[in-house]
Short mmCIF file of C-alpha atoms in Angstrom, two decimals:
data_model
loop_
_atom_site.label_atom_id
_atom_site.label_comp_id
_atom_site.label_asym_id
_atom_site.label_seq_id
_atom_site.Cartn_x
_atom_site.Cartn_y
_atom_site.Cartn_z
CA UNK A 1 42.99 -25.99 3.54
CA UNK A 2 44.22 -28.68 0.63
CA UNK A 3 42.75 -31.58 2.44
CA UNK A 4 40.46 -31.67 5.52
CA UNK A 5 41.36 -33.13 8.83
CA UNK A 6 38.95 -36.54 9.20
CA UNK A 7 39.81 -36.00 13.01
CA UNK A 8 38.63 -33.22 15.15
CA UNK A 9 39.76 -32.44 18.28
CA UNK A 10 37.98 -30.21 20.61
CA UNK A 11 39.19 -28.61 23.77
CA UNK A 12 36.64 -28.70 26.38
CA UNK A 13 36.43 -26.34 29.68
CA UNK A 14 34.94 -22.85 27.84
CA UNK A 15 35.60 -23.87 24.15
CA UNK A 16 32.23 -26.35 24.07
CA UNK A 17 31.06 -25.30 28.11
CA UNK A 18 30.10 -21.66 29.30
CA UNK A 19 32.04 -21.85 31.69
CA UNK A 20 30.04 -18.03 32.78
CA UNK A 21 27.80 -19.67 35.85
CA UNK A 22 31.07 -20.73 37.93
CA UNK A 23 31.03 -16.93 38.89
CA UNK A 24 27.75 -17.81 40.71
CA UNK A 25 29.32 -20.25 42.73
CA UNK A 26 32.13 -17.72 43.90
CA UNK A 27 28.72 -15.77 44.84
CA UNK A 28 27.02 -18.61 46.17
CA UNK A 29 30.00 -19.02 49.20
CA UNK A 30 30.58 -15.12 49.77
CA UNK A 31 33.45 -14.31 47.69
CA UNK A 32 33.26 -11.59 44.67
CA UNK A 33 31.97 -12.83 41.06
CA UNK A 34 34.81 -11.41 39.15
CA UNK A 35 37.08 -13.94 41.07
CA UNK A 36 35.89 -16.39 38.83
CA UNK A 37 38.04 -14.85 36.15
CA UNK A 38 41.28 -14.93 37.97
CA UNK A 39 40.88 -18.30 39.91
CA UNK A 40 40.83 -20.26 36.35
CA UNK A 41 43.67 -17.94 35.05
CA UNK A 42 45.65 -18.70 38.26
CA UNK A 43 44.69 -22.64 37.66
CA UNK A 44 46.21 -22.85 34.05
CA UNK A 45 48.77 -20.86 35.47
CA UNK A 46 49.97 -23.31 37.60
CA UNK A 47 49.06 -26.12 35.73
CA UNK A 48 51.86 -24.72 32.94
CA UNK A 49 54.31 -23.74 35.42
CA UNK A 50 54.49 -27.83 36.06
CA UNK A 51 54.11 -28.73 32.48
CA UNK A 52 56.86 -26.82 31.66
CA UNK A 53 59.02 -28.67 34.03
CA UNK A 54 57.73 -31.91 32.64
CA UNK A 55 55.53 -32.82 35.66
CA UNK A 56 51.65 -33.25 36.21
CA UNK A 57 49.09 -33.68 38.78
CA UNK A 58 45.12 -33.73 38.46
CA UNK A 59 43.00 -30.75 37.15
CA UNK A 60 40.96 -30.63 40.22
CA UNK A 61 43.82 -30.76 42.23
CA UNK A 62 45.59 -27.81 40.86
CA UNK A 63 42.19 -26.16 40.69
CA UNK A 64 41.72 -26.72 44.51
CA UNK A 65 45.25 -25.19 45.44
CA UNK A 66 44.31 -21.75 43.10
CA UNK A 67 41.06 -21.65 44.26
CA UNK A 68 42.53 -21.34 48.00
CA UNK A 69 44.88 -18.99 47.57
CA UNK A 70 42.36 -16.69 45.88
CA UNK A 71 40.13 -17.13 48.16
CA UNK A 72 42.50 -16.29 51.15
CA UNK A 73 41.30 -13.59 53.34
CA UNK A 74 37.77 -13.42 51.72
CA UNK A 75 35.36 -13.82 54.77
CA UNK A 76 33.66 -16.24 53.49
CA UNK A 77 29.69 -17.57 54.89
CA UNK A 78 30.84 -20.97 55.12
CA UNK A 79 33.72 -22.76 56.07
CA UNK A 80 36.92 -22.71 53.55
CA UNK A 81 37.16 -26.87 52.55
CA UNK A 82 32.92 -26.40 52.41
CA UNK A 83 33.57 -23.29 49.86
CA UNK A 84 36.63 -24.97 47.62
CA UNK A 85 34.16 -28.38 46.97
CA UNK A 86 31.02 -26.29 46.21
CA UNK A 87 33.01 -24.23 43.64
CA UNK A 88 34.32 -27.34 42.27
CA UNK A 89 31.42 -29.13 41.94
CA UNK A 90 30.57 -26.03 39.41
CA UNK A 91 32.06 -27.95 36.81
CA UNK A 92 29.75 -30.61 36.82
CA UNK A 93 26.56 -28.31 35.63
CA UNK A 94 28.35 -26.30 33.31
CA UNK A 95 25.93 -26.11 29.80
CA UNK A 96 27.37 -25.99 26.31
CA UNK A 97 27.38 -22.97 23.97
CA UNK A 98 24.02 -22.61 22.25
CA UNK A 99 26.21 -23.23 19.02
CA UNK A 100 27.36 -26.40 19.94
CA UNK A 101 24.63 -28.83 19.76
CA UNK A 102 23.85 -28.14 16.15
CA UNK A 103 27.79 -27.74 15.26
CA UNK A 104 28.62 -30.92 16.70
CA UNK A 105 25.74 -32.59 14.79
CA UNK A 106 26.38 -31.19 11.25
CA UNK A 107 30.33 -31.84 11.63
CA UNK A 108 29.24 -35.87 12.68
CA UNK A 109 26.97 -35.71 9.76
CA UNK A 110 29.80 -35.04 7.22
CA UNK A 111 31.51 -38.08 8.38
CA UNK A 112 34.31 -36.90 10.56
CA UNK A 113 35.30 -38.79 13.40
CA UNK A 114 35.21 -36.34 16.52
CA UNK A 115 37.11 -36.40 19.91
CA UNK A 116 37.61 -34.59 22.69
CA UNK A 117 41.21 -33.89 24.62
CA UNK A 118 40.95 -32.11 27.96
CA UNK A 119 43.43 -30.65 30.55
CA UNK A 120 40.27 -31.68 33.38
CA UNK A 121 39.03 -34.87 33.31
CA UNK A 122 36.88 -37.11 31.08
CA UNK A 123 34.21 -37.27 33.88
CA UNK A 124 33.06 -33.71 33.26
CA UNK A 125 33.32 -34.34 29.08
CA UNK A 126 30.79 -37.44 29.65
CA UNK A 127 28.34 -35.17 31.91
CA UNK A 128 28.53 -31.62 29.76
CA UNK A 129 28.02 -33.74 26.22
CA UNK A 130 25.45 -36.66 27.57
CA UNK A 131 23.44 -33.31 29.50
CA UNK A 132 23.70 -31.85 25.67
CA UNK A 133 22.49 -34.50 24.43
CA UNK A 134 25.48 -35.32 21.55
CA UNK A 135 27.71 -37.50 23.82
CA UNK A 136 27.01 -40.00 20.90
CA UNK A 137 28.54 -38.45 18.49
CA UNK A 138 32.53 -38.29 20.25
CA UNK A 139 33.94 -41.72 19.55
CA UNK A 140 36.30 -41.13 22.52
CA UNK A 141 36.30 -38.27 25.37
CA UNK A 142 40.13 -38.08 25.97
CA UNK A 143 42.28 -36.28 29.01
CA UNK A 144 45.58 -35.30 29.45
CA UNK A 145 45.39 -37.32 32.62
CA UNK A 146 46.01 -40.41 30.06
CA UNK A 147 48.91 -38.39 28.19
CA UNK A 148 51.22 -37.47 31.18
CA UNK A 149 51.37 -34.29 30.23
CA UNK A 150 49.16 -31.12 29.76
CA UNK A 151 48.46 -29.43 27.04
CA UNK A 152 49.76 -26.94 25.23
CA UNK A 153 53.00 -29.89 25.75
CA UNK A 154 53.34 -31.94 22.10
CA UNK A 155 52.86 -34.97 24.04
CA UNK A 156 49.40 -34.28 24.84
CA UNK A 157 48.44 -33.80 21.34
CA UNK A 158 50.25 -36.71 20.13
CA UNK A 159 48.74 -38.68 22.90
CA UNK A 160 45.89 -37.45 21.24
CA UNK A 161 46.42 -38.58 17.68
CA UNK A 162 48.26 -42.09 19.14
CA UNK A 163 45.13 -43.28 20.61
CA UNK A 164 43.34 -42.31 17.38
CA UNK A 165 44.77 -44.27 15.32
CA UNK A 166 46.26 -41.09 12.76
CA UNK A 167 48.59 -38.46 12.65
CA UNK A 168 48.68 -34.98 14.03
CA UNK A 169 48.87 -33.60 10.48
CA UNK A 170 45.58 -35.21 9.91
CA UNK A 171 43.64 -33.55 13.27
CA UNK A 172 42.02 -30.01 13.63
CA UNK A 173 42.35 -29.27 17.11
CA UNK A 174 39.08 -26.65 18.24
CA UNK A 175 39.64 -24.71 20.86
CA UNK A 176 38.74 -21.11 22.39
CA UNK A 177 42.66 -20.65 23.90
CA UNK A 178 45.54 -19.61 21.76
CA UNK A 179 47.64 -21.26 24.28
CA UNK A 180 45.81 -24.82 22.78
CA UNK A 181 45.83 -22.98 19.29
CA UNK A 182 49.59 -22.36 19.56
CA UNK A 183 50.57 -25.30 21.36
CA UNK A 184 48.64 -27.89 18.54
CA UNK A 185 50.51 -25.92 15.85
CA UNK A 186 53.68 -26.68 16.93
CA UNK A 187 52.73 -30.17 17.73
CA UNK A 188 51.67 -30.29 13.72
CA UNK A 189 48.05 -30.43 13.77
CA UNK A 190 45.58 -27.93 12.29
CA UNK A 191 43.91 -25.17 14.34
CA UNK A 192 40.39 -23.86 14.34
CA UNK A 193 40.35 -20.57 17.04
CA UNK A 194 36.66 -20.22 18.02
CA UNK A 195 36.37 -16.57 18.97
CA UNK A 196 32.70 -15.77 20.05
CA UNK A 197 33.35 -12.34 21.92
CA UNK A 198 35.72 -10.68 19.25
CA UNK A 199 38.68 -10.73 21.34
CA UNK A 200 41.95 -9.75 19.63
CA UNK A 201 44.59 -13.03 18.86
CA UNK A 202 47.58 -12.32 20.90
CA UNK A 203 50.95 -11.82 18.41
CA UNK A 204 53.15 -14.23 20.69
CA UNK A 205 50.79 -17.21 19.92
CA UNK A 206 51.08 -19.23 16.28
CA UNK A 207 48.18 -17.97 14.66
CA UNK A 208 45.48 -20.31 13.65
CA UNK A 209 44.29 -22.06 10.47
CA UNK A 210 40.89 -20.98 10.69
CA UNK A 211 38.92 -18.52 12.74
CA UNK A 212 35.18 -19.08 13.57
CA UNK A 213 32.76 -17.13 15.52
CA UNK A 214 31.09 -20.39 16.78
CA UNK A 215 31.11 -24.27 15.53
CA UNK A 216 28.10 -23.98 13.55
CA UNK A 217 30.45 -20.84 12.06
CA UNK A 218 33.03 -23.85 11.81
CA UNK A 219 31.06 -25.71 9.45
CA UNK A 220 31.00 -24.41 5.93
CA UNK A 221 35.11 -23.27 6.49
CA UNK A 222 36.43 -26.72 6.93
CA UNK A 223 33.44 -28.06 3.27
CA UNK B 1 70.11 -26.09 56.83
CA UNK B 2 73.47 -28.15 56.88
CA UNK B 3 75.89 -25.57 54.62
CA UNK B 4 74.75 -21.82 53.72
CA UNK B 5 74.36 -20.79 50.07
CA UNK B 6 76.47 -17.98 49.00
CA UNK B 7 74.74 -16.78 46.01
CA UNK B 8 71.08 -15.53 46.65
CA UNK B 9 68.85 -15.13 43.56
CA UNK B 10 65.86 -12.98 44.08
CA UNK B 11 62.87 -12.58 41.99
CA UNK B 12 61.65 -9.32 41.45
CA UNK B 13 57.86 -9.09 40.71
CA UNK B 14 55.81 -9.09 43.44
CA UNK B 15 58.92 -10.61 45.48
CA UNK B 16 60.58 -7.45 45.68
CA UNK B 17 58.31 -5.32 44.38
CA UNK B 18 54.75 -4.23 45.64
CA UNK B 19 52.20 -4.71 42.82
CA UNK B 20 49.02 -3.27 44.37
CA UNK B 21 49.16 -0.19 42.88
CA UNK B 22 49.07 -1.75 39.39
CA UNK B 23 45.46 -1.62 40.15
CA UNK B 24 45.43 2.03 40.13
CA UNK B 25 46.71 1.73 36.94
CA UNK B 26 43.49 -0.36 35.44
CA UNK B 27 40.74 2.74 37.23
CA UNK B 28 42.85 5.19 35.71
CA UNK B 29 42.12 3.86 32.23
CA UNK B 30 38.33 3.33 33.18
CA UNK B 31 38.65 -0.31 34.23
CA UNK B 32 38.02 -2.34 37.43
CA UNK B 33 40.82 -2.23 39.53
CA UNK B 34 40.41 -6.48 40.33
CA UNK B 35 41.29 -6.68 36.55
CA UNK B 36 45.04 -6.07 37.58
CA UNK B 37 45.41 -9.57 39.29
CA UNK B 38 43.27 -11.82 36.53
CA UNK B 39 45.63 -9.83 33.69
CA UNK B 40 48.75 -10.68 36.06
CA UNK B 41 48.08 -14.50 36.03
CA UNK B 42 46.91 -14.26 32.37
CA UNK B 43 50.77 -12.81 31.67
CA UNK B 44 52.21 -15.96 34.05
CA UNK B 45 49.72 -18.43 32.12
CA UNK B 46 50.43 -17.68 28.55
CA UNK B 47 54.18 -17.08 29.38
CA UNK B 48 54.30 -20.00 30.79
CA UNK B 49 52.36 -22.28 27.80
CA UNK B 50 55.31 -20.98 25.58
CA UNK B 51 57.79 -22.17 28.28
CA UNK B 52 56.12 -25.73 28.36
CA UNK B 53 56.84 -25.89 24.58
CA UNK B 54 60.71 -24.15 24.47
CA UNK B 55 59.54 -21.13 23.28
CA UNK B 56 60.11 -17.57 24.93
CA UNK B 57 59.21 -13.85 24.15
CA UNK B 58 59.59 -10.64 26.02
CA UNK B 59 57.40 -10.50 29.27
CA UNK B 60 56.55 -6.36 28.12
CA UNK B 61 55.04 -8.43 24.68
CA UNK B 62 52.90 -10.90 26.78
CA UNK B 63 52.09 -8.59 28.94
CA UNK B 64 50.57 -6.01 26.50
CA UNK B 65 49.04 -9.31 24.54
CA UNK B 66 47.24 -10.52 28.10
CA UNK B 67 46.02 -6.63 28.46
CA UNK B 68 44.19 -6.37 25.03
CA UNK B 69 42.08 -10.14 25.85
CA UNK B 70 41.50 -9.07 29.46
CA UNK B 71 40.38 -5.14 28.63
CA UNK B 72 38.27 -6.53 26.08
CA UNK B 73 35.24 -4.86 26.23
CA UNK B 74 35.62 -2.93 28.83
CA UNK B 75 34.58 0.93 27.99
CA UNK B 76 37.54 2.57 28.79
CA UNK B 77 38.62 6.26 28.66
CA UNK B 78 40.87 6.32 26.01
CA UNK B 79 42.13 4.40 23.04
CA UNK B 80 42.95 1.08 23.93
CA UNK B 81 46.74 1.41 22.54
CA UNK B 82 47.12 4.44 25.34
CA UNK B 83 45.83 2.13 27.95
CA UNK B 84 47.79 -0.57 27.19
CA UNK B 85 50.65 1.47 27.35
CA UNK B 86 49.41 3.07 30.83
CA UNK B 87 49.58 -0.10 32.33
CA UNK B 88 52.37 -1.29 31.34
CA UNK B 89 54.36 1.58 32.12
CA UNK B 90 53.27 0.89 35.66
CA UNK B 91 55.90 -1.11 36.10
CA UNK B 92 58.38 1.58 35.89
CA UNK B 93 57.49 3.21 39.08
CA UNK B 94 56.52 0.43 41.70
CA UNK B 95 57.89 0.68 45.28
CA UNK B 96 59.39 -2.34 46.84
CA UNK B 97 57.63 -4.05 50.11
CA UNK B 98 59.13 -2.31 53.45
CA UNK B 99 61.07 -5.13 54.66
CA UNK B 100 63.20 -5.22 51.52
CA UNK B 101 65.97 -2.37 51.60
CA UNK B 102 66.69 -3.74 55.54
CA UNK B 103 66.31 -7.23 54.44
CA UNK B 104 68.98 -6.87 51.52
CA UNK B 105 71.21 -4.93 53.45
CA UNK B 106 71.41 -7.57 56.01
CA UNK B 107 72.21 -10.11 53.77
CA UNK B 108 74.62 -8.25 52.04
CA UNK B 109 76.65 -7.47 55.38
CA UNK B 110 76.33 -10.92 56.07
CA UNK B 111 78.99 -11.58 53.00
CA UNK B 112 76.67 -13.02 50.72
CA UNK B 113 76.07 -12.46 47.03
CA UNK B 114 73.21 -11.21 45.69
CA UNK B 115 71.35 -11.18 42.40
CA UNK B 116 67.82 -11.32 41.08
CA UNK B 117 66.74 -13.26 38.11
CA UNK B 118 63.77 -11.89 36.73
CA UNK B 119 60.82 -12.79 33.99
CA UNK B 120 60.74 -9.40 32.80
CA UNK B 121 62.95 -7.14 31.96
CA UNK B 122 66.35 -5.73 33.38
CA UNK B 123 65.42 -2.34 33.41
CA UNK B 124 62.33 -3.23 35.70
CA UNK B 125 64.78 -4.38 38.34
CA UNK B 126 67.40 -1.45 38.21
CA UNK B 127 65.03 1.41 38.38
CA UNK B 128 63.23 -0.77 41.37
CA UNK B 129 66.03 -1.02 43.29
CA UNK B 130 67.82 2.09 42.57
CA UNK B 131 64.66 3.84 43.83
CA UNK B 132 65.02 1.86 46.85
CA UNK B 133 68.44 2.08 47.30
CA UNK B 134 69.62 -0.89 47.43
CA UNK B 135 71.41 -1.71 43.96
CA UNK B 136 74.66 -1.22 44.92
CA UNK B 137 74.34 -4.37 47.07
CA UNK B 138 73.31 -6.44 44.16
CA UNK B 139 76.02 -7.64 42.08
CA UNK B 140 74.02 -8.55 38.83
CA UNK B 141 70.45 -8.01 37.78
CA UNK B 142 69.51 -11.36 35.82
CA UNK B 143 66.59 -11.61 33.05
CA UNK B 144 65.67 -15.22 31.38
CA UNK B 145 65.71 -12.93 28.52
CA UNK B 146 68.83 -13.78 28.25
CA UNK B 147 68.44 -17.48 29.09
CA UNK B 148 66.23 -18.08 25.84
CA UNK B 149 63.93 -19.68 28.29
CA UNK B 150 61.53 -18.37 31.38
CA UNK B 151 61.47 -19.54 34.69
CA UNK B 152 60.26 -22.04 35.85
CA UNK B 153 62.13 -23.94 33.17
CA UNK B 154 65.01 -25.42 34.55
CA UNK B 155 67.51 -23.63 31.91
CA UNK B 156 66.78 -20.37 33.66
CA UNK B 157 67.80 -21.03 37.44
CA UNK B 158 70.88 -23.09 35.57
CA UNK B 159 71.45 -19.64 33.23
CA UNK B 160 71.90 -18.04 36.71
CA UNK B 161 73.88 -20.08 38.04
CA UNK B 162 76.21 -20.42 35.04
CA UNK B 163 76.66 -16.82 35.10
CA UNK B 164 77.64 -16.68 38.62
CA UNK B 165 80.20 -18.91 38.13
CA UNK B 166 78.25 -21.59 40.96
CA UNK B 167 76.52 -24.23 41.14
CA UNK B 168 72.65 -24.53 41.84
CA UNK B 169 73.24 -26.07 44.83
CA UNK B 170 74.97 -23.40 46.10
CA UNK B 171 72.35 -20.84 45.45
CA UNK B 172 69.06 -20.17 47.04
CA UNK B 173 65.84 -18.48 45.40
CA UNK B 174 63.64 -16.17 47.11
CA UNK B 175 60.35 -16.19 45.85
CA UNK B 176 56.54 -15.31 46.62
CA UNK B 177 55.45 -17.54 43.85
CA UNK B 178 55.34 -21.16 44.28
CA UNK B 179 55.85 -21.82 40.96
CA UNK B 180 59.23 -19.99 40.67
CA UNK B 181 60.20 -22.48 44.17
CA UNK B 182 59.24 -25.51 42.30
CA UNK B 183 60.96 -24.77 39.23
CA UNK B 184 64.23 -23.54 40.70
CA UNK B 185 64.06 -27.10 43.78
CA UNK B 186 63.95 -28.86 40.78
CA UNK B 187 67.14 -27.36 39.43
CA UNK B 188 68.40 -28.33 42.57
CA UNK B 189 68.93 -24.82 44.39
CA UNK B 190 67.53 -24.34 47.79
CA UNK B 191 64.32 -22.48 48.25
CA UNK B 192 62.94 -19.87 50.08
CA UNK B 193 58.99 -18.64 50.13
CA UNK B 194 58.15 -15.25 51.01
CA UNK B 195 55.01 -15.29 52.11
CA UNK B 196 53.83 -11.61 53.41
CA UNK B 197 50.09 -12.78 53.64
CA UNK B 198 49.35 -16.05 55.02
CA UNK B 199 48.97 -17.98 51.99
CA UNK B 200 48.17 -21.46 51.94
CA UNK B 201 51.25 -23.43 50.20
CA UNK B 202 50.38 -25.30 46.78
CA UNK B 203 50.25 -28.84 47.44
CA UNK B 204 50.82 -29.44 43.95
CA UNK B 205 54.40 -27.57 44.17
CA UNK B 206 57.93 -28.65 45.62
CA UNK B 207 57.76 -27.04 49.56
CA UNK B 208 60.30 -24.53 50.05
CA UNK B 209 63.31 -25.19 52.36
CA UNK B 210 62.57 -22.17 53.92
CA UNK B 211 59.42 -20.04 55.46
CA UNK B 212 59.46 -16.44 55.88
CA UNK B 213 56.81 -13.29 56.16
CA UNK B 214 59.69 -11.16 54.71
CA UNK B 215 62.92 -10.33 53.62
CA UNK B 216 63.99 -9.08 57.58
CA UNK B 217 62.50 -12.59 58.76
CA UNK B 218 64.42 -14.93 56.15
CA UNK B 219 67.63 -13.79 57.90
CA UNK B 220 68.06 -14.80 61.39
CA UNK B 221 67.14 -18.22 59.34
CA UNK B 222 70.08 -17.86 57.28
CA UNK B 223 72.89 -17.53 59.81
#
């Protein structure tokens, strides 16, 4: 890159959380682990279907609605509203990647200014990055509930660079999805693709500007 | 409702078709067979970020592109290229749900017009429902492929409409998926959910105008 972003934006739900122990909560109520998988596919799903017809409602609403249509005809051990609110609640224990901590640190440390923007809300930023301990380093945990709009919409991200203060052309936006990857590249911002399993980049999505296998991988590409 | 519709737009996946033996599909390849419903609403999810920024490409290319992430490391059988294409040629040879050759030849003798507007591709629909025997009764087999835009984007249900010389008002979509009921109630046609199984309606979505468990039960409520 000729000049480095000073803002970066990261993308929250499995990009800094693992998002791998909501599978024990589909255990935890009687319904098959590998639902997990599907139920937060199915959630995005939706949540795009509306954003592409310019409308919005709440994460945790849309994640409710999924989560009981997968869950129809499971026989669940406890009753259905019971099941939908423990699942839920999942996202309030998540932990980071083991790569984040340090990443976050050395990227504060250069002197960027760091942000988060989030299709969920900015209660579960505050509680994953304050359990992390590096909640001090974000000057501001942001959420598309703010924007209007959803992500991978180019409102979102220019929500984003509105309320800081810059321009899209100077933000990196982080993220695990090539959905966000794609969708911040249109909206002219930078893109760093975090790939920690070695999954293939799918040819219908804008390709991003950098490719790391973790942040701490993130580090010495964006010196 | 006050004045019948007298075009009725049909989707095809899963609203015509039966998809459960796409799961067959993902064992024969050496994969789970659940994997056939998370890669389903992985196609819907990233088809649908492109449609929430204008952009479009060929359902077959997401499709294969959702395949690759969601067979990722899975030890399959043969070369993942062959597997992809496997899948994906499952498409070709679905059967459509039993109520739907009675259920279209109702309507059809009723006087109406009918015509599906699809996400994927033409050829899906014709060799679907010239299995089934039923294609003569269909006047046109729509794709958003040639809308420049998926559904639920309001450009597709209008592309439809456009094409069959009416107005939205004057048509009514049959759909499984609430999203595609949203999208097209926004675009002002009227709205009818199949639902087969008992599923709890979105209350995120746009309610349809009209319930049914199948094809042969949406038309007594048509007359």
């Amino acid at each position: 890159m000729t000049t480095s972003p000073s803002v970066i934006v990261f993308d929250v739900n499995e990009t800094l959380s693992d998002m791998s122990p909501m599978a024990g909560r589909f255990t935890d109520v009687g319904a098959p682990a590998h639902l997990a998988k599907q139920w937060f596919a199915s959630l995005l799903r939706d949540g795009f279907a509306l954003t592409a017809v310019g409308a919005s409602r709440p994460f945790a609403e849309i994640g409710a609605d999924a989560l009981r249509t997968v869950l129809q005809g499971i026989d669940l051990d406890r009753d259905l509203d019971e099941a939908v609110d423990h699942v839920l609640a999942g996202f309030g224990s998540l932990p980071v990647h083991p790569d984040v901590p340090d990443g976050i640190r050395a990227l504060r440390d250069e002197g960027r200014r760091l942000v988060t923007l989030t299709n969920g809300s900015t209660a579960v930023s505050e509680r994953l990055l304050t359990s992390a301990g590096v909640r001090d380093r974000f000057e501001a945990l942001l959420s598309v509930e703010d924007a209007g709009i959803w992500k991978p919409a180019r409102g979102a991200y220019e929500y984003a660079a509105r309320t800081c203060g810059t321009e899209p052309a100077d933000m990196l936006l982080v993220a695990v999805h090539p959905w966000d990857i794609d969708g911040a590249a249109r909206a002219g911002l930078r893109t760093a693709w975090i790939d920690r399993a070695g999954t293939p980049y799918p040819q219908a999505f804008t390709p991003p500007t950098i490719r790391a296998t973790g942040l701490t991988d993130l580090v010495p590409q964006l010196a």
